[in-house]
PDB file of C-alpha atoms in Angstrom:
ATOM      1  CA  MET A   1      93.199 115.176 107.486  1.00  0.00           C
ATOM      2  CA  ILE A   2      95.211 114.165 104.649  1.00  0.00           C
ATOM      3  CA  GLN A   3      97.940 111.266 105.366  1.00  0.00           C
ATOM      4  CA  PHE A   4     101.313 112.343 104.036  1.00  0.00           C
ATOM      5  CA  ASN A   5     103.719 109.869 103.248  1.00  0.00           C
ATOM      6  CA  LEU A   6     107.818 110.831 102.383  1.00  0.00           C
ATOM      7  CA  ILE A   7     109.760 108.081 100.342  1.00  0.00           C
ATOM      8  CA  SER A   8     113.444 108.714 100.355  1.00  0.00           C
ATOM      9  CA  GLY A   9     115.935 106.693  99.104  1.00  0.00           C
ATOM     10  CA  PHE A  10     119.528 106.701  97.926  1.00  0.00           C
ATOM     11  CA  LEU A  11     119.476 106.847  94.093  1.00  0.00           C
ATOM     12  CA  GLY A  12     118.615 104.059  91.866  1.00  0.00           C
ATOM     13  CA  SER A  13     117.250 102.087  95.542  1.00  0.00           C
ATOM     14  CA  GLY A  14     113.455 101.520  93.710  1.00  0.00           C
ATOM     15  CA  LYS A  15     111.658 104.412  94.878  1.00  0.00           C
ATOM     16  CA  THR A  16     110.008 104.498  91.581  1.00  0.00           C
ATOM     17  CA  THR A  17     109.342 101.197  91.742  1.00  0.00           C
ATOM     18  CA  LEU A  18     107.722 100.743  95.285  1.00  0.00           C
ATOM     19  CA  LEU A  19     105.692 104.092  94.286  1.00  0.00           C
ATOM     20  CA  GLN A  20     104.343 101.850  90.969  1.00  0.00           C
ATOM     21  CA  ASN A  21     103.319  98.933  93.188  1.00  0.00           C
ATOM     22  CA  LEU A  22     101.901 101.125  96.024  1.00  0.00           C
ATOM     23  CA  LEU A  23      99.591 102.720  93.035  1.00  0.00           C
ATOM     24  CA  THR A  24      98.586  99.296  92.109  1.00  0.00           C
ATOM     25  CA  GLU A  25      97.646  98.281  95.506  1.00  0.00           C
ATOM     26  CA  LEU A  26      96.165 101.699  96.593  1.00  0.00           C
ATOM     27  CA  ALA A  27      94.890 103.670  93.973  1.00  0.00           C
ATOM     28  CA  PRO A  28      91.374 101.646  93.052  1.00  0.00           C
ATOM     29  CA  LYS A  29      90.601 102.105  96.792  1.00  0.00           C
ATOM     30  CA  HIS A  30      91.937 105.666  97.886  1.00  0.00           C
ATOM     31  CA  LYS A  31      92.182 109.205  95.931  1.00  0.00           C
ATOM     32  CA  ILE A  32      95.867 109.623  95.858  1.00  0.00           C
ATOM     33  CA  ALA A  33      98.734 112.346  94.579  1.00  0.00           C
ATOM     34  CA  VAL A  34     102.205 111.696  93.982  1.00  0.00           C
ATOM     35  CA  ILE A  35     104.506 114.376  94.238  1.00  0.00           C
ATOM     36  CA  GLN A  36     108.088 113.575  92.631  1.00  0.00           C
ATOM     37  CA  ASN A  37     111.117 115.867  93.392  1.00  0.00           C
ATOM     38  CA  GLU A  38     114.307 115.799  91.089  1.00  0.00           C
ATOM     39  CA  PHE A  39     117.402 117.989  90.983  1.00  0.00           C
ATOM     40  CA  ALA A  40     117.213 117.724  87.507  1.00  0.00           C
ATOM     41  CA  PRO A  41     115.408 120.440  85.568  1.00  0.00           C
ATOM     42  CA  THR A  42     113.123 117.790  83.980  1.00  0.00           C
ATOM     43  CA  GLY A  43     111.763 114.680  85.390  1.00  0.00           C
ATOM     44  CA  PHE A  44     111.804 110.888  83.607  1.00  0.00           C
ATOM     45  CA  ASP A  45     110.083 109.104  86.799  1.00  0.00           C
ATOM     46  CA  GLY A  46     106.950 110.758  86.764  1.00  0.00           C
ATOM     47  CA  LYS A  47     106.525 110.027  82.785  1.00  0.00           C
ATOM     48  CA  GLU A  48     107.543 106.428  83.750  1.00  0.00           C
ATOM     49  CA  LEU A  49     104.928 106.431  86.813  1.00  0.00           C
ATOM     50  CA  LYS A  50     102.085 107.633  84.354  1.00  0.00           C
ATOM     51  CA  ARG A  51     102.811 105.244  81.878  1.00  0.00           C
ATOM     52  CA  THR A  52     102.085 102.416  84.020  1.00  0.00           C
ATOM     53  CA  ASN A  53      99.181 103.734  86.171  1.00  0.00           C
ATOM     54  CA  ASP A  54      97.234 106.869  85.020  1.00  0.00           C
ATOM     55  CA  ASP A  55      94.760 106.732  88.414  1.00  0.00           C
ATOM     56  CA  PHE A  56      96.270 109.554  90.367  1.00  0.00           C
ATOM     57  CA  HIS A  57      97.144 112.999  90.214  1.00  0.00           C
ATOM     58  CA  LEU A  58     100.993 114.058  89.871  1.00  0.00           C
ATOM     59  CA  VAL A  59     102.869 116.773  90.518  1.00  0.00           C
ATOM     60  CA  GLU A  60     106.707 117.318  89.650  1.00  0.00           C
ATOM     61  CA  ILE A  61     108.952 119.520  91.298  1.00  0.00           C
ATOM     62  CA  ASN A  62     112.161 119.751  89.538  1.00  0.00           C
ATOM     63  CA  ASN A  63     115.391 121.642  89.303  1.00  0.00           C
ATOM     64  CA  GLY A  64     116.151 121.626  93.167  1.00  0.00           C
ATOM     65  CA  SER A  65     115.181 119.857  96.560  1.00  0.00           C
ATOM     66  CA  VAL A  66     111.669 120.713  97.731  1.00  0.00           C
ATOM     67  CA  PHE A  67     113.968 120.456 101.057  1.00  0.00           C
ATOM     68  CA  CYS A  68     115.787 123.687 100.183  1.00  0.00           C
ATOM     69  CA  VAL A  69     115.296 127.219 101.595  1.00  0.00           C
ATOM     70  CA  CYS A  70     114.851 128.510  98.444  1.00  0.00           C
ATOM     71  CA  GLN A  71     111.701 126.195  97.546  1.00  0.00           C
ATOM     72  CA  LEU A  72     109.919 126.376 100.498  1.00  0.00           C
ATOM     73  CA  GLY A  73     107.354 129.346  99.078  1.00  0.00           C
ATOM     74  CA  SER A  74     106.560 126.767  96.120  1.00  0.00           C
ATOM     75  CA  PHE A  75     106.305 123.887  97.861  1.00  0.00           C
ATOM     76  CA  GLU A  76     103.666 125.580 100.577  1.00  0.00           C
ATOM     77  CA  LYS A  77     101.676 127.174  96.991  1.00  0.00           C
ATOM     78  CA  THR A  78     101.809 123.422  95.314  1.00  0.00           C
ATOM     79  CA  MET A  79     100.673 121.812  98.295  1.00  0.00           C
ATOM     80  CA  LEU A  80      97.688 124.200  99.309  1.00  0.00           C
ATOM     81  CA  GLU A  81      96.409 124.121  95.183  1.00  0.00           C
ATOM     82  CA  LEU A  82      97.135 120.257  95.265  1.00  0.00           C
ATOM     83  CA  ILE A  83      94.744 119.919  98.476  1.00  0.00           C
ATOM     84  CA  GLU A  84      92.182 122.724  96.944  1.00  0.00           C
ATOM     85  CA  VAL A  85      91.666 121.581  93.723  1.00  0.00           C
ATOM     86  CA  HIS A  86      91.990 117.531  93.862  1.00  0.00           C
ATOM     87  CA  GLN A  87      91.102 117.149  97.338  1.00  0.00           C
ATOM     88  CA  PRO A  88      93.912 113.933  97.898  1.00  0.00           C
ATOM     89  CA  GLU A  89      92.835 111.173 100.947  1.00  0.00           C
ATOM     90  CA  MET A  90      96.719 110.139 100.666  1.00  0.00           C
ATOM     91  CA  ILE A  91     100.021 112.307  99.548  1.00  0.00           C
ATOM     92  CA  PHE A  92     102.990 110.348  98.310  1.00  0.00           C
ATOM     93  CA  LEU A  93     106.567 112.691  98.283  1.00  0.00           C
ATOM     94  CA  GLU A  94     109.091 110.961  96.167  1.00  0.00           C
ATOM     95  CA  ALA A  95     112.165 112.687  97.505  1.00  0.00           C
ATOM     96  CA  SER A  96     115.307 113.207  95.626  1.00  0.00           C
ATOM     97  CA  GLY A  97     117.824 110.676  96.509  1.00  0.00           C
ATOM     98  CA  LEU A  98     120.512 113.740  97.217  1.00  0.00           C
ATOM     99  CA  ALA A  99     117.804 114.767  99.566  1.00  0.00           C
ATOM    100  CA  ASP A 100     118.121 115.286 103.365  1.00  0.00           C
ATOM    101  CA  PRO A 101     114.484 114.753 104.254  1.00  0.00           C
ATOM    102  CA  ILE A 102     113.928 115.904 108.140  1.00  0.00           C
ATOM    103  CA  SER A 103     113.074 119.237 107.094  1.00  0.00           C
ATOM    104  CA  ILE A 104     110.197 118.168 105.396  1.00  0.00           C
ATOM    105  CA  ILE A 105     108.518 117.893 108.937  1.00  0.00           C
ATOM    106  CA  GLU A 106     108.970 121.432 109.504  1.00  0.00           C
ATOM    107  CA  LEU A 107     107.519 122.219 106.117  1.00  0.00           C
ATOM    108  CA  LEU A 108     104.142 120.295 106.905  1.00  0.00           C
ATOM    109  CA  ASP A 109     104.341 122.304 110.297  1.00  0.00           C
ATOM    110  CA  MET A 110     103.501 125.464 108.038  1.00  0.00           C
ATOM    111  CA  PRO A 111     100.637 127.662 109.689  1.00  0.00           C
ATOM    112  CA  SER A 112      98.855 127.056 106.677  1.00  0.00           C
ATOM    113  CA  LEU A 113      99.015 123.219 106.265  1.00  0.00           C
ATOM    114  CA  ALA A 114      99.732 122.226 109.936  1.00  0.00           C
ATOM    115  CA  ASN A 115      95.402 121.693 109.975  1.00  0.00           C
ATOM    116  CA  LYS A 116      95.326 119.694 106.521  1.00  0.00           C
ATOM    117  CA  VAL A 117      98.313 117.578 106.577  1.00  0.00           C
ATOM    118  CA  ARG A 118      99.047 114.690 108.882  1.00  0.00           C
ATOM    119  CA  LEU A 119     102.810 113.166 108.536  1.00  0.00           C
ATOM    120  CA  ASN A 120     101.670 109.286 108.477  1.00  0.00           C
ATOM    121  CA  GLN A 121     105.045 107.215 107.363  1.00  0.00           C
ATOM    122  CA  ILE A 122     108.982 107.943 106.718  1.00  0.00           C
ATOM    123  CA  VAL A 123     110.108 105.071 104.516  1.00  0.00           C
ATOM    124  CA  SER A 124     113.530 104.658 103.062  1.00  0.00           C
ATOM    125  CA  MET A 125     114.564 102.785 100.365  1.00  0.00           C
ATOM    126  CA  VAL A 126     117.978 100.603 100.658  1.00  0.00           C
ATOM    127  CA  ASP A 127     119.793  99.360  97.261  1.00  0.00           C
ATOM    128  CA  ALA A 128     120.844  96.140  98.902  1.00  0.00           C
ATOM    129  CA  PRO A 129     123.967  95.506  96.189  1.00  0.00           C
ATOM    130  CA  ASN A 130     125.266  99.010  96.842  1.00  0.00           C
ATOM    131  CA  PHE A 131     124.247  99.383 100.254  1.00  0.00           C
ATOM    132  CA  VAL A 132     127.733  99.742 101.730  1.00  0.00           C
ATOM    133  CA  LYS A 133     128.940 102.278  98.703  1.00  0.00           C
ATOM    134  CA  GLY A 134     126.423 104.689  99.608  1.00  0.00           C
ATOM    135  CA  LEU A 135     126.639 104.553 103.777  1.00  0.00           C
ATOM    136  CA  ASN A 136     130.619 105.428 102.942  1.00  0.00           C
ATOM    137  CA  LYS A 137     129.865 107.993 100.143  1.00  0.00           C
ATOM    138  CA  LEU A 138     126.841 110.107 101.520  1.00  0.00           C
ATOM    139  CA  ILE A 139     125.950 111.819 105.148  1.00  0.00           C
ATOM    140  CA  ARG A 140     122.300 112.248 103.858  1.00  0.00           C
ATOM    141  CA  PHE A 141     121.826 108.597 103.173  1.00  0.00           C
ATOM    142  CA  LYS A 142     122.457 107.843 106.614  1.00  0.00           C
ATOM    143  CA  HIS A 143     120.157 110.605 107.766  1.00  0.00           C
ATOM    144  CA  GLN A 144     118.013 109.178 105.661  1.00  0.00           C
ATOM    145  CA  LEU A 145     118.014 105.770 107.748  1.00  0.00           C
ATOM    146  CA  MET A 146     118.137 107.330 111.035  1.00  0.00           C
ATOM    147  CA  ILE A 147     115.003 109.412 110.301  1.00  0.00           C
ATOM    148  CA  ALA A 148     112.993 106.778 108.811  1.00  0.00           C
ATOM    149  CA  ASP A 149     109.815 104.589 110.202  1.00  0.00           C
ATOM    150  CA  THR A 150     110.461 101.626 107.644  1.00  0.00           C
ATOM    151  CA  ILE A 151     113.611 100.952 106.087  1.00  0.00           C
ATOM    152  CA  ILE A 152     112.867  98.571 102.735  1.00  0.00           C
ATOM    153  CA  VAL A 153     115.929  96.724 101.806  1.00  0.00           C
ATOM    154  CA  ASN A 154     115.360  96.350  98.242  1.00  0.00           C
ATOM    155  CA  LYS A 155     117.013  93.974  95.399  1.00  0.00           C
ATOM    156  CA  THR A 156     117.566  91.495  97.668  1.00  0.00           C
ATOM    157  CA  ASP A 157     117.699  88.819  94.927  1.00  0.00           C
ATOM    158  CA  LEU A 158     120.621  90.426  93.661  1.00  0.00           C
ATOM    159  CA  PHE A 159     122.644  90.610  96.896  1.00  0.00           C
ATOM    160  CA  THR A 160     125.001  87.772  97.020  1.00  0.00           C
ATOM    161  CA  ALA A 161     126.466  87.941 100.614  1.00  0.00           C
ATOM    162  CA  ASP A 162     124.971  88.097 103.928  1.00  0.00           C
ATOM    163  CA  LEU A 163     121.544  90.133 104.207  1.00  0.00           C
ATOM    164  CA  ASN A 164     122.496  89.947 108.234  1.00  0.00           C
ATOM    165  CA  ASP A 165     125.365  92.301 107.238  1.00  0.00           C
ATOM    166  CA  ILE A 166     122.587  94.861 106.316  1.00  0.00           C
ATOM    167  CA  ASN A 167     120.394  94.655 109.001  1.00  0.00           C
ATOM    168  CA  GLN A 168     123.107  95.258 111.664  1.00  0.00           C
ATOM    169  CA  GLN A 169     124.152  98.204 110.369  1.00  0.00           C
ATOM    170  CA  ILE A 170     120.780  99.636 109.373  1.00  0.00           C
ATOM    171  CA  LYS A 171     119.987  98.824 113.514  1.00  0.00           C
ATOM    172  CA  GLU A 172     123.367 100.343 114.152  1.00  0.00           C
ATOM    173  CA  LEU A 173     121.878 103.731 112.933  1.00  0.00           C
ATOM    174  CA  ASN A 174     118.211 103.152 113.379  1.00  0.00           C
ATOM    175  CA  PRO A 175     117.720 100.203 115.900  1.00  0.00           C
ATOM    176  CA  TYR A 176     113.820 101.459 116.070  1.00  0.00           C
ATOM    177  CA  ALA A 177     112.698 101.249 112.522  1.00  0.00           C
ATOM    178  CA  THR A 178     110.540  98.447 110.664  1.00  0.00           C
ATOM    179  CA  ILE A 179     112.848  96.458 108.318  1.00  0.00           C
ATOM    180  CA  GLU A 180     111.312  94.764 105.050  1.00  0.00           C
ATOM    181  CA  LYS A 181     113.438  92.690 102.526  1.00  0.00           C
ATOM    182  CA  THR A 182     111.980  92.501  99.344  1.00  0.00           C
ATOM    183  CA  SER A 183     112.972  92.367  95.624  1.00  0.00           C
ATOM    184  CA  TYR A 184     111.343  94.773  92.589  1.00  0.00           C
ATOM    185  CA  ALA A 185     110.015  96.764  95.413  1.00  0.00           C
ATOM    186  CA  LYS A 186     107.083  94.558  96.418  1.00  0.00           C
ATOM    187  CA  VAL A 187     105.987  95.620 100.357  1.00  0.00           C
ATOM    188  CA  ASN A 188     102.376  95.494 102.077  1.00  0.00           C
ATOM    189  CA  TRP A 189     101.680  99.410 102.502  1.00  0.00           C
ATOM    190  CA  GLU A 190      98.671  98.187 105.485  1.00  0.00           C
ATOM    191  CA  ALA A 191     101.429  96.157 106.899  1.00  0.00           C
ATOM    192  CA  ILE A 192     104.165  98.936 106.845  1.00  0.00           C
ATOM    193  CA  CYS A 193     101.452 101.769 108.060  1.00  0.00           C
ATOM    194  CA  GLN A 194     101.334  99.312 111.671  1.00  0.00           C
ATOM    195  CA  SER A 195     105.031 100.834 112.594  1.00  0.00           C
ATOM    196  CA  ASN A 196     105.195 102.490 116.127  1.00  0.00           C
ATOM    197  CA  THR A 197     104.181 106.135 114.516  1.00  0.00           C
ATOM    198  CA  GLY A 198     100.752 104.740 113.407  1.00  0.00           C
ATOM    199  CA  LYS A 199      99.999 102.897 116.503  1.00  0.00           C
ATOM    200  CA  ALA A 200     100.582 105.796 118.723  1.00  0.00           C
ATOM    201  CA  ALA A 201      98.603 107.832 116.765  1.00  0.00           C
ATOM    202  CA  ALA A 202      95.546 105.380 116.801  1.00  0.00           C
ATOM    203  CA  GLN A 203      95.954 104.830 120.369  1.00  0.00           C
ATOM    204  CA  TYR A 204      95.955 108.497 121.244  1.00  0.00           C
ATOM    205  CA  GLN A 205      93.028 109.174 118.969  1.00  0.00           C
ATOM    206  CA  GLY A 206      91.099 106.565 120.655  1.00  0.00           C
ATOM    207  CA  HIS A 207      91.878 108.290 124.197  1.00  0.00           C
ATOM    208  CA  ALA A 208      90.388 111.811 122.543  1.00  0.00           C
ATOM    209  CA  SER A 209      87.469 112.963 124.753  1.00  0.00           C
ATOM    210  CA  GLY A 210      84.399 113.830 122.831  1.00  0.00           C
ATOM    211  CA  GLY A 211      84.446 110.475 120.762  1.00  0.00           C
ATOM    212  CA  ARG A 212      86.095 112.499 117.774  1.00  0.00           C
ATOM    213  CA  PRO A 213      89.527 112.143 116.996  1.00  0.00           C
ATOM    214  CA  GLU A 214      92.374 114.557 117.866  1.00  0.00           C
ATOM    215  CA  GLU A 215      94.828 114.580 114.977  1.00  0.00           C
ATOM    216  CA  LEU A 216      98.407 114.667 115.917  1.00  0.00           C
ATOM    217  CA  ASN A 217     100.847 116.838 114.280  1.00  0.00           C
ATOM    218  CA  ALA A 218     104.440 116.933 114.120  1.00  0.00           C
ATOM    219  CA  CYS A 219     107.294 119.451 114.994  1.00  0.00           C
ATOM    220  CA  VAL A 220     111.100 119.298 114.899  1.00  0.00           C
ATOM    221  CA  LEU A 221     113.220 120.290 117.167  1.00  0.00           C
ATOM    222  CA  ARG A 222     117.167 121.407 115.672  1.00  0.00           C
ATOM    223  CA  SER A 223     119.846 122.073 117.929  1.00  0.00           C
ATOM    224  CA  HIS A 224     123.664 122.723 118.528  1.00  0.00           C
ATOM    225  CA  ASN A 225     123.299 122.669 122.104  1.00  0.00           C
ATOM    226  CA  LYS A 226     124.552 119.339 123.981  1.00  0.00           C
ATOM    227  CA  ILE A 227     122.682 118.118 127.000  1.00  0.00           C
ATOM    228  CA  GLU A 228     123.066 116.145 129.897  1.00  0.00           C
ATOM    229  CA  GLU A 229     121.760 112.353 129.410  1.00  0.00           C
ATOM    230  CA  LEU A 230     119.934 112.765 133.145  1.00  0.00           C
ATOM    231  CA  LYS A 231     118.469 116.038 131.881  1.00  0.00           C
ATOM    232  CA  LEU A 232     117.971 114.733 128.425  1.00  0.00           C
ATOM    233  CA  LEU A 233     115.557 112.183 130.228  1.00  0.00           C
ATOM    234  CA  LEU A 234     113.785 114.743 131.966  1.00  0.00           C
ATOM    235  CA  PHE A 235     112.740 116.643 128.889  1.00  0.00           C
ATOM    236  CA  VAL A 236     111.752 113.666 127.172  1.00  0.00           C
ATOM    237  CA  LYS A 237     109.445 112.494 130.692  1.00  0.00           C
ATOM    238  CA  GLU A 238     107.880 115.940 130.396  1.00  0.00           C
ATOM    239  CA  LEU A 239     107.194 115.927 126.597  1.00  0.00           C
ATOM    240  CA  GLN A 240     105.737 112.781 126.911  1.00  0.00           C
ATOM    241  CA  GLU A 241     102.785 114.431 128.746  1.00  0.00           C
ATOM    242  CA  ILE A 242     101.555 116.372 125.767  1.00  0.00           C
ATOM    243  CA  CYS A 243     103.103 113.922 123.140  1.00  0.00           C
ATOM    244  CA  PRO A 244     102.478 110.463 122.858  1.00  0.00           C
ATOM    245  CA  ARG A 245     105.145 109.647 120.098  1.00  0.00           C
ATOM    246  CA  ILE A 246     108.996 110.779 120.428  1.00  0.00           C
ATOM    247  CA  LYS A 247     111.719 110.251 118.103  1.00  0.00           C
ATOM    248  CA  GLY A 248     115.297 111.278 117.085  1.00  0.00           C
ATOM    249  CA  TYR A 249     118.827 111.320 117.880  1.00  0.00           C
ATOM    250  CA  VAL A 250     120.446 113.669 120.305  1.00  0.00           C
ATOM    251  CA  ASN A 251     124.285 114.889 120.908  1.00  0.00           C
ATOM    252  CA  LEU A 252     125.330 114.588 124.691  1.00  0.00           C
ATOM    253  CA  CYS A 253     127.778 116.454 126.633  1.00  0.00           C
ATOM    254  CA  ASN A 254     130.180 113.102 126.766  1.00  0.00           C
ATOM    255  CA  GLY A 255     130.489 113.419 123.086  1.00  0.00           C
ATOM    256  CA  SER A 256     127.885 110.612 122.311  1.00  0.00           C
ATOM    257  CA  VAL A 257     124.867 110.629 120.274  1.00  0.00           C
ATOM    258  CA  LEU A 258     121.653 108.676 121.985  1.00  0.00           C
ATOM    259  CA  MET A 259     118.572 107.636 119.723  1.00  0.00           C
ATOM    260  CA  VAL A 260     115.657 108.042 121.700  1.00  0.00           C
ATOM    261  CA  ASN A 261     112.063 106.236 120.948  1.00  0.00           C
ATOM    262  CA  SER A 262     108.988 107.168 122.859  1.00  0.00           C
ATOM    263  CA  VAL A 263     105.603 105.829 122.198  1.00  0.00           C
ATOM    264  CA  PHE A 264     103.545 107.125 125.143  1.00  0.00           C
ATOM    265  CA  ASN A 265     105.373 106.508 128.625  1.00  0.00           C
ATOM    266  CA  ASN A 266     107.381 103.517 126.897  1.00  0.00           C
ATOM    267  CA  LEU A 267     110.894 105.127 126.651  1.00  0.00           C
ATOM    268  CA  GLN A 268     114.073 103.515 124.661  1.00  0.00           C
ATOM    269  CA  THR A 269     117.223 104.774 124.246  1.00  0.00           C
ATOM    270  CA  GLN A 270     120.711 103.694 122.336  1.00  0.00           C
ATOM    271  CA  ILE A 271     123.913 105.306 121.568  1.00  0.00           C
ATOM    272  CA  ILE A 272     124.678 105.286 118.061  1.00  0.00           C
ATOM    273  CA  TYR A 273     127.795 105.674 116.173  1.00  0.00           C
ATOM    274  CA  ASN A 274     129.022 107.510 113.006  1.00  0.00           C
ATOM    275  CA  TYR A 275     126.566 110.618 113.242  1.00  0.00           C
ATOM    276  CA  VAL A 276     127.915 113.949 112.258  1.00  0.00           C
ATOM    277  CA  GLY A 277     124.853 116.580 112.816  1.00  0.00           C
ATOM    278  CA  PRO A 278     122.801 118.704 115.350  1.00  0.00           C
ATOM    279  CA  SER A 279     120.435 117.152 117.292  1.00  0.00           C
ATOM    280  CA  GLU A 280     117.198 116.410 115.704  1.00  0.00           C
ATOM    281  CA  ILE A 281     114.259 115.371 117.656  1.00  0.00           C
ATOM    282  CA  ILE A 282     110.529 114.824 115.797  1.00  0.00           C
ATOM    283  CA  ALA A 283     107.596 115.005 118.427  1.00  0.00           C
ATOM    284  CA  PHE A 284     103.858 113.862 117.697  1.00  0.00           C
ATOM    285  CA  GLY A 285     101.163 116.253 119.712  1.00  0.00           C
ATOM    286  CA  HIS A 286      97.905 117.602 119.630  1.00  0.00           C
ATOM    287  CA  LYS A 287      98.187 121.333 118.887  1.00  0.00           C
ATOM    288  CA  LEU A 288     102.198 121.035 119.307  1.00  0.00           C
ATOM    289  CA  ASN A 289     104.460 123.646 118.124  1.00  0.00           C
ATOM    290  CA  VAL A 290     107.955 124.239 117.397  1.00  0.00           C
ATOM    291  CA  ILE A 291     108.017 127.011 119.740  1.00  0.00           C
ATOM    292  CA  THR A 292     106.604 125.391 122.802  1.00  0.00           C
ATOM    293  CA  LEU A 293     109.234 122.462 121.810  1.00  0.00           C
ATOM    294  CA  ARG A 294     112.198 124.709 121.777  1.00  0.00           C
ATOM    295  CA  LYS A 295     111.321 126.268 125.215  1.00  0.00           C
ATOM    296  CA  LEU A 296     111.273 123.017 126.881  1.00  0.00           C
ATOM    297  CA  PHE A 297     114.559 121.864 125.319  1.00  0.00           C
ATOM    298  CA  LYS A 298     116.251 125.276 126.235  1.00  0.00           C
ATOM    299  CA  LYS A 299     115.207 124.515 129.800  1.00  0.00           C
ATOM    300  CA  TYR A 300     117.189 121.436 130.060  1.00  0.00           C
ATOM    301  CA  THR A 301     119.939 122.892 128.276  1.00  0.00           C
ATOM    302  CA  GLU A 302     120.839 126.271 129.936  1.00  0.00           C
TER     303      GLU A 302
END
């Protein structure tokens, strides 16, 4: 299974610089492909990546978001060609700063891709000096933070206020993400991959029968149905039987939004604020599919 990593973040947060650093760290040891997605008709960032490091395969998808329905067929074809021709070990997708990234998990659940690609990390980049502006202007920026496994607070050398204020606001949106503070997008990728998602997958594979690791695939549940908190806990408890990793945010009947974070039987929940949108849950399981996920949720919302 090819490791798939999503890098999101508001415009100018340092996503391309992060990729440059990761290629320097990882390209000598791994066969890497990078997919860059921009809304503009032509891509500047791809040229910049190739200028600084040519030891990887680049795919550019411009003039629209890969998360848009109109691009689904094109994205699937691009991914299959990339896998067949170049056979990478790791794929990094740099999403447009305007993208709402939750849909990428749904794309990876396509039958043609589900047995070839495994979601590894969702990383969101934060531009520290412009954090408040981005947070107040775009709902999508909040969604990028809320769905991330790791949030990288970048450009801290240019930030003159208290970083703890940014840390607190991030924790209110996503209390379970790992937060890395840095300048010039310098991070240690191996350390980042020790997030809850990575640990759950590794532990699950370690418990697989027959001595051969069974891969986890990820499915997304989106629903406008609200649920009682007690029934949500029952839903998660039943889902835990087949899913070692569950994360997301759910609209409750009382008007609150509850974030859930589950690794095996360990469940953490927390009320979050200022979220507008449907309930979105990502579940990682062996041979999991979205139909099973929807049926189970419907069982507790009817």
